[in-house]
Amino acid sequence: MENTLNEQTPEGWHQTFITLWIGCFITGMGYSMTMPFLSLFIAELGNFSRFQLNIYSGLAFAITFLSQAVISPYWGSLADQKGRKLMCLRASFVMSITIFLVGFATNVWVIILLRFLQGLFSGYISNATALMASETPHSRSGWVMTSMMTSGVTGNLVGPLLGGTLSGWFGYRIPFFITGILMFLTFLITFFLVHEHFSPIKKEELKPLKGIIAELPNVKIIVIMFFTTMFVQASVMSIDPIVSLYVKELMHGQGNISFVAGVVAATPGLGTLIASSKIGHTMDHIGPQKILIIGLAVAAALFVPMTFVSSPWALAFWRFILGLANAALLPAVQTILTLDSPADAFGRIFSYNQSFQAAGSVMGSLAGSTISGAFSYQAVFIVTGIMLLFNFILVIFNRTKSLS
């Protein structure tokens, strides 16, 4: 099915792209400035056992994505009626408040409540990506989707290093205050500088989900992409809540744990940033599905050596290599969705994908924290690698000629 997207680049494209790139960069940086150290922050709020700390950390991570998974279809429907810019404004404004308030928390349940509220109104990066998908000609889709990913990835690279340094100097609260202020800045630049070429669709004119599905040329591949998004996100989030605790164990509780944990958390972002441009151009030439298959195979294999590391620097190295493979995953999924979805349903298709991504975050966070609490941190890497291997098999046996 041909997407109805205009092949001519809309006027104002560069300013909108640069602004949203900066907004996604700030969002990614703010996330990675705070989240890798959330478990260490929680540890200061009470006298928790190892199992309790892992469970509370996993819950604090997962609750945001649980609420996000539930609410995303509603926001997606509203995006198709009102536009994606409004959704970016909604997300950045509320996130600026909730993240800032986490810095004042004195109880783990206050953090969990604020993270739940954040999830209800989050979604800046996904809506910015959908906005750019609707503004971009097909011939540039691979490059644009990959470039949009580099914004959050670059933020994820800078954030842990900055957050680790600030946490080491001033404590774990300061990064939340700074992130809240930066998210409000994101709200302002999005409001004044982003221009969306959008024709509002009345609620009664929206195609029902059944109608959208009927128009899809290959429903099966769209569904598989949703599940791929979930598994890939789960593989990331199974590690994120426990990475600083694992680094602390590898360092035997000695040294500048916050800084080293920040480096370990940042290395996948560096790898993805280095590989993303080349992979994006390659994707435009050979197709996103081949890129996705290769990326899944490599990512699954890399969890084997990570299981046997004995130092945080070895872990950082293998996570850097994993970042190279990660550059081929979600951008490929998003490109497949962009090329095979009707333009007037982008908001809902991407919102459903966001729901699966949020579900993957919930699944990964809870699985990682539970497995590490009940068994070991190494067991988390084993289970994650097996999950990605299953995803690889799922995709390779359901690949389509049209996307090869």
XYZ file of C-alpha atoms in Angstrom:
404
model
C 0.000 0.000 0.000
C 1.340 3.440 -0.875
C 1.459 5.830 2.022
C -0.247 9.112 1.271
C 2.733 11.051 2.626
C 3.849 13.916 0.395
C 7.187 13.152 -1.257
C 8.065 16.871 -1.253
C 9.866 18.101 1.842
C 7.479 20.528 3.634
C 8.544 24.121 4.148
C 10.116 24.663 7.558
C 11.363 21.082 7.705
C 14.906 21.923 8.872
C 13.875 24.145 11.777
C 11.319 21.610 12.966
C 13.804 18.748 12.656
C 16.568 20.585 14.538
C 14.186 21.712 17.292
C 12.724 18.249 17.818
C 16.206 16.740 17.711
C 17.255 19.089 20.521
C 14.044 18.321 22.434
C 14.635 14.569 22.158
C 18.276 15.078 23.135
C 17.244 16.901 26.318
C 14.605 14.270 27.076
C 17.105 11.444 26.614
C 19.772 13.255 28.601
C 17.343 14.007 31.434
C 16.278 10.374 31.601
C 19.834 9.062 31.701
C 20.981 11.770 34.132
C 18.562 10.429 36.706
C 17.443 6.857 36.043
C 20.781 4.966 36.284
C 21.168 6.361 39.799
C 17.563 6.005 40.929
C 18.297 2.747 42.770
C 21.184 4.412 44.631
C 18.885 7.348 45.494
C 16.223 4.946 46.793
C 18.860 3.157 48.891
C 19.407 6.419 50.802
C 15.708 6.710 51.696
C 15.514 3.632 53.938
C 17.255 0.608 55.382
C 16.320 -1.893 52.663
C 17.490 -5.465 52.167
C 19.069 -6.383 48.816
C 15.826 -7.998 47.638
C 13.713 -5.020 48.758
C 16.032 -2.544 47.065
C 15.940 -4.463 43.783
C 12.141 -4.745 43.887
C 11.587 -1.063 44.768
C 14.030 -0.014 42.044
C 12.283 -2.215 39.476
C 8.864 -0.927 40.535
C 9.980 2.716 40.346
C 11.219 2.088 36.801
C 8.258 -0.014 35.693
C 5.380 2.080 37.058
C 6.035 4.909 34.596
C 5.831 2.577 31.636
C 2.824 0.723 32.997
C 0.766 3.917 33.110
C 2.226 4.896 29.733
C 1.139 1.607 28.167
C -2.433 2.082 29.381
C -2.825 5.711 28.293
C -0.869 5.730 24.998
C -3.776 4.662 22.727
C -5.834 7.607 24.042
C -3.013 10.067 23.368
C -2.494 8.482 19.935
C -6.134 9.033 19.004
C -5.920 12.626 20.240
C -2.726 13.135 18.221
C -4.564 12.163 15.029
C -7.241 14.748 15.878
C -5.138 17.611 17.276
C -1.621 16.999 15.958
C 1.639 15.664 17.372
C 3.010 19.075 18.369
C 0.333 19.412 21.053
C 1.297 15.970 22.387
C 4.962 17.029 22.582
C 3.945 20.152 24.506
C 1.770 18.150 26.889
C 4.540 15.643 27.571
C 7.381 18.115 28.085
C 5.373 20.425 30.371
C 4.070 17.747 32.745
C 7.388 15.876 32.773
C 9.165 19.074 33.797
C 6.961 19.226 36.914
C 6.987 15.550 37.937
C 10.744 15.087 37.448
C 11.517 18.271 39.374
C 9.354 17.122 42.293
C 11.133 13.751 42.523
C 14.139 15.714 43.759
C 12.169 16.622 46.903
C 11.044 13.039 47.661
C 11.765 11.654 51.135
C 9.926 8.345 50.689
C 10.219 5.649 48.041
C 6.433 5.611 47.553
C 6.447 9.326 46.703
C 8.956 8.552 43.944
C 6.779 5.699 42.676
C 3.668 7.950 42.654
C 5.447 10.741 40.748
C 6.850 8.217 38.283
C 3.314 6.903 37.725
C 2.047 10.428 36.967
C 5.005 11.022 34.671
C 4.048 7.954 32.665
C 0.482 9.181 32.203
C 1.697 12.327 30.435
C 5.014 11.264 28.904
C 5.761 10.521 25.259
C 7.798 13.423 23.912
C 10.236 11.328 21.869
C 7.608 9.022 20.380
C 5.401 11.944 19.321
C 8.367 13.873 17.954
C 9.294 10.785 15.928
C 5.734 10.431 14.628
C 5.670 14.122 13.738
C 8.853 13.788 11.719
C 7.576 10.607 10.072
C 4.579 12.558 8.799
C 6.786 15.401 7.521
C 9.403 13.279 5.743
C 9.407 11.871 2.183
C 9.773 8.089 1.921
C 13.177 8.360 0.272
C 14.578 9.893 3.482
C 12.648 7.821 6.038
C 15.524 5.555 7.071
C 17.936 8.460 7.562
C 15.383 10.598 9.424
C 14.254 7.802 11.772
C 17.873 6.976 12.563
C 18.760 10.645 13.019
C 15.857 11.092 15.424
C 17.172 8.126 17.380
C 20.624 9.707 17.614
C 19.097 12.638 19.513
C 17.909 10.500 22.409
C 20.993 8.304 22.134
C 23.338 11.298 22.314
C 21.396 12.449 25.359
C 21.731 8.967 26.822
C 25.473 9.212 26.264
C 25.925 12.594 27.929
C 23.349 12.101 30.687
C 24.973 9.301 32.730
C 28.354 11.022 32.708
C 26.832 14.333 33.763
C 24.456 12.688 36.233
C 27.211 10.557 37.739
C 29.452 13.580 38.204
C 26.688 15.734 39.704
C 25.507 12.895 41.973
C 29.045 12.325 43.200
C 29.535 16.010 43.966
C 26.123 17.196 45.147
C 23.999 14.109 45.807
C 21.304 12.283 43.876
C 18.633 15.021 44.094
C 20.366 17.704 41.996
C 20.060 15.876 38.619
C 16.257 15.738 39.065
C 16.071 19.498 39.607
C 18.246 20.211 36.566
C 16.266 17.795 34.387
C 12.962 19.416 35.394
C 14.276 22.835 34.326
C 15.623 21.470 31.031
C 12.289 19.806 30.224
C 10.545 23.161 30.692
C 13.064 24.636 28.237
C 12.093 21.831 25.840
C 8.447 22.855 26.219
C 9.316 26.459 25.290
C 11.402 25.703 22.188
C 8.799 23.217 20.950
C 6.028 25.783 21.407
C 7.837 28.563 19.531
C 9.949 26.773 16.907
C 8.135 23.589 15.811
C 5.741 23.976 12.876
C 3.552 21.014 11.990
C 1.798 20.686 8.641
C -1.275 19.055 10.059
C -4.911 19.027 9.023
C -7.126 18.297 12.039
C -9.298 15.211 11.750
C -12.676 15.268 13.439
C -13.241 12.484 15.939
C -16.156 11.101 13.956
C -14.002 11.021 10.804
C -11.246 8.939 12.370
C -11.012 5.495 10.889
C -11.709 2.845 13.511
C -8.921 0.420 14.343
C -10.683 -2.264 12.319
C -10.643 -0.005 9.262
C -6.948 0.806 9.669
C -6.096 -2.887 9.945
C -8.126 -3.634 6.816
C -6.001 -1.141 4.821
C -2.650 -2.452 5.979
C -0.849 -4.421 3.249
C 0.684 -6.806 5.782
C -0.950 -6.813 9.207
C 1.281 -9.656 10.360
C 4.529 -7.727 9.920
C 3.074 -4.699 11.760
C 2.108 -6.896 14.724
C 5.536 -8.536 14.721
C 7.128 -5.070 14.768
C 5.020 -4.215 17.825
C 6.304 -7.316 19.617
C 9.852 -6.643 18.421
C 9.644 -3.183 19.978
C 8.476 -4.790 23.223
C 11.278 -7.379 23.334
C 14.007 -4.908 22.360
C 12.841 -2.438 25.013
C 12.609 -5.230 27.594
C 16.226 -6.164 26.811
C 17.290 -2.597 27.564
C 15.169 -2.169 30.674
C 16.108 -5.507 32.220
C 19.597 -4.059 32.708
C 18.954 -0.350 33.382
C 17.415 -0.626 36.895
C 20.230 -2.823 38.192
C 23.296 -1.550 36.306
C 24.470 0.783 39.100
C 23.902 -1.944 41.706
C 25.818 -4.439 39.556
C 28.677 -1.955 39.143
C 28.692 -1.485 42.927
C 29.019 -5.271 43.341
C 31.816 -5.505 40.754
C 33.662 -2.678 42.547
C 33.067 -4.340 45.943
C 31.463 -1.124 47.180
C 34.755 0.801 46.846
C 35.651 3.870 44.760
C 33.604 6.447 42.845
C 30.669 4.141 42.110
C 28.398 6.888 40.718
C 30.923 7.985 38.088
C 31.834 4.455 36.989
C 28.139 3.489 36.857
C 27.582 6.568 34.698
C 30.305 5.469 32.284
C 28.880 1.933 32.081
C 25.383 3.342 31.514
C 26.662 5.693 28.785
C 28.684 3.260 26.669
C 25.732 1.779 24.704
C 24.763 5.308 23.690
C 28.272 5.973 22.379
C 28.178 2.811 20.292
C 24.754 3.629 18.885
C 25.789 7.182 18.081
C 28.855 6.007 16.165
C 26.923 3.412 14.138
C 23.574 5.145 13.565
C 24.387 7.340 10.566
C 26.037 4.518 8.593
C 23.227 2.123 9.474
C 20.603 4.701 8.513
C 22.041 5.186 5.029
C 22.511 1.428 4.630
C 18.883 0.898 5.648
C 17.717 3.216 2.857
C 19.634 1.051 0.355
C 19.063 -2.566 1.476
C 15.845 -2.204 3.475
C 15.038 -2.055 7.187
C 14.166 -5.725 7.605
C 17.648 -7.007 6.745
C 19.160 -4.453 9.117
C 16.788 -5.546 11.881
C 17.620 -9.251 11.459
C 21.381 -8.633 11.606
C 20.994 -6.337 14.626
C 18.952 -8.864 16.604
C 21.421 -11.687 15.918
C 24.410 -9.627 17.036
C 22.651 -8.206 20.109
C 21.566 -11.648 21.312
C 25.133 -13.006 20.951
C 26.660 -10.108 22.910
C 24.836 -11.003 26.121
C 26.999 -14.138 26.393
C 30.309 -12.364 27.180
C 28.494 -9.817 29.377
C 27.416 -12.690 31.629
C 31.020 -13.519 32.504
C 32.572 -10.095 33.133
C 34.535 -9.566 36.334
C 35.119 -5.798 36.165
C 32.935 -2.764 35.365
C 35.286 -1.799 32.515
C 34.777 -5.141 30.771
C 31.036 -4.622 31.178
C 31.391 -1.123 29.705
C 33.260 -2.514 26.673
C 30.653 -5.141 25.822
C 27.828 -2.643 26.382
C 29.585 -0.325 23.912
C 29.589 -3.105 21.297
C 25.921 -3.749 22.137
C 25.223 -0.094 21.396
C 26.557 -0.592 17.855
C 23.981 -3.356 17.353
C 21.196 -1.363 19.019
C 21.505 1.284 16.286
C 19.940 -1.271 13.935
C 16.928 -2.200 16.070
C 14.248 0.378 16.938
C 15.021 2.673 13.945
C 14.467 -0.318 11.644
C 11.174 -1.100 13.369
C 10.040 2.526 13.105
C 11.009 2.669 9.438
C 8.996 -0.467 8.684
C 5.993 1.028 10.492
C 6.420 4.335 8.634
C 6.544 2.707 5.209
C 3.594 0.402 5.846
C 1.151 2.649 7.707
C -1.406 5.131 6.325
C -0.414 8.745 7.032
C -3.766 9.597 8.641
C -3.226 6.854 11.229
C 0.417 7.568 12.114
C -0.526 8.842 15.562
C -2.392 5.687 16.488
C 0.067 3.260 14.883
C 2.973 4.915 16.682
C 0.955 5.111 19.917
C 0.252 1.374 19.773
C 3.939 0.846 19.172
C 4.640 3.094 22.169
C 2.286 0.969 24.255
C 4.270 -2.134 23.322
C 7.489 -0.256 24.073
C 6.093 0.725 27.471
C 4.978 -2.861 28.068
C 8.531 -3.972 27.276
C 9.859 -1.470 29.800
C 7.501 -2.853 32.466
C 8.372 -6.446 31.608
C 12.117 -5.771 31.499
C 12.244 -3.676 34.684
C 10.290 -6.147 36.790
C 12.027 -9.187 35.311
C 15.499 -7.713 35.765
C 14.917 -6.590 39.344
C 13.178 -9.835 40.348
C 15.754 -12.143 38.732
C 18.690 -10.187 40.165
C 17.084 -10.080 43.611
C 16.221 -13.792 43.676
C 19.269 -15.146 41.805
C 22.105 -12.958 40.512
C 22.875 -10.055 38.196
C 24.483 -12.481 35.744
C 21.186 -14.377 35.429
C 19.579 -11.200 34.054
C 22.010 -11.167 31.109
C 21.349 -14.846 30.360
C 17.563 -14.402 30.271
C 17.850 -11.202 28.204
C 20.030 -12.884 25.588
C 17.569 -15.782 25.272
C 14.709 -13.316 24.803
C 16.489 -11.518 21.942
C 17.313 -14.869 20.330
C 13.607 -15.702 20.378
C 12.859 -12.300 18.802
C 15.421 -12.998 16.059
C 13.752 -16.329 15.261
C 10.312 -14.674 15.229
C 11.398 -12.026 12.733
C 13.443 -14.263 10.440
C 10.595 -16.776 10.028
C 8.083 -14.013 9.282
C 10.131 -11.775 7.004
C 8.417 -10.503 3.873
C 9.773 -10.018 0.382
C 8.389 -6.500 0.195
C 10.643 -5.388 3.044
C 13.723 -7.417 2.177
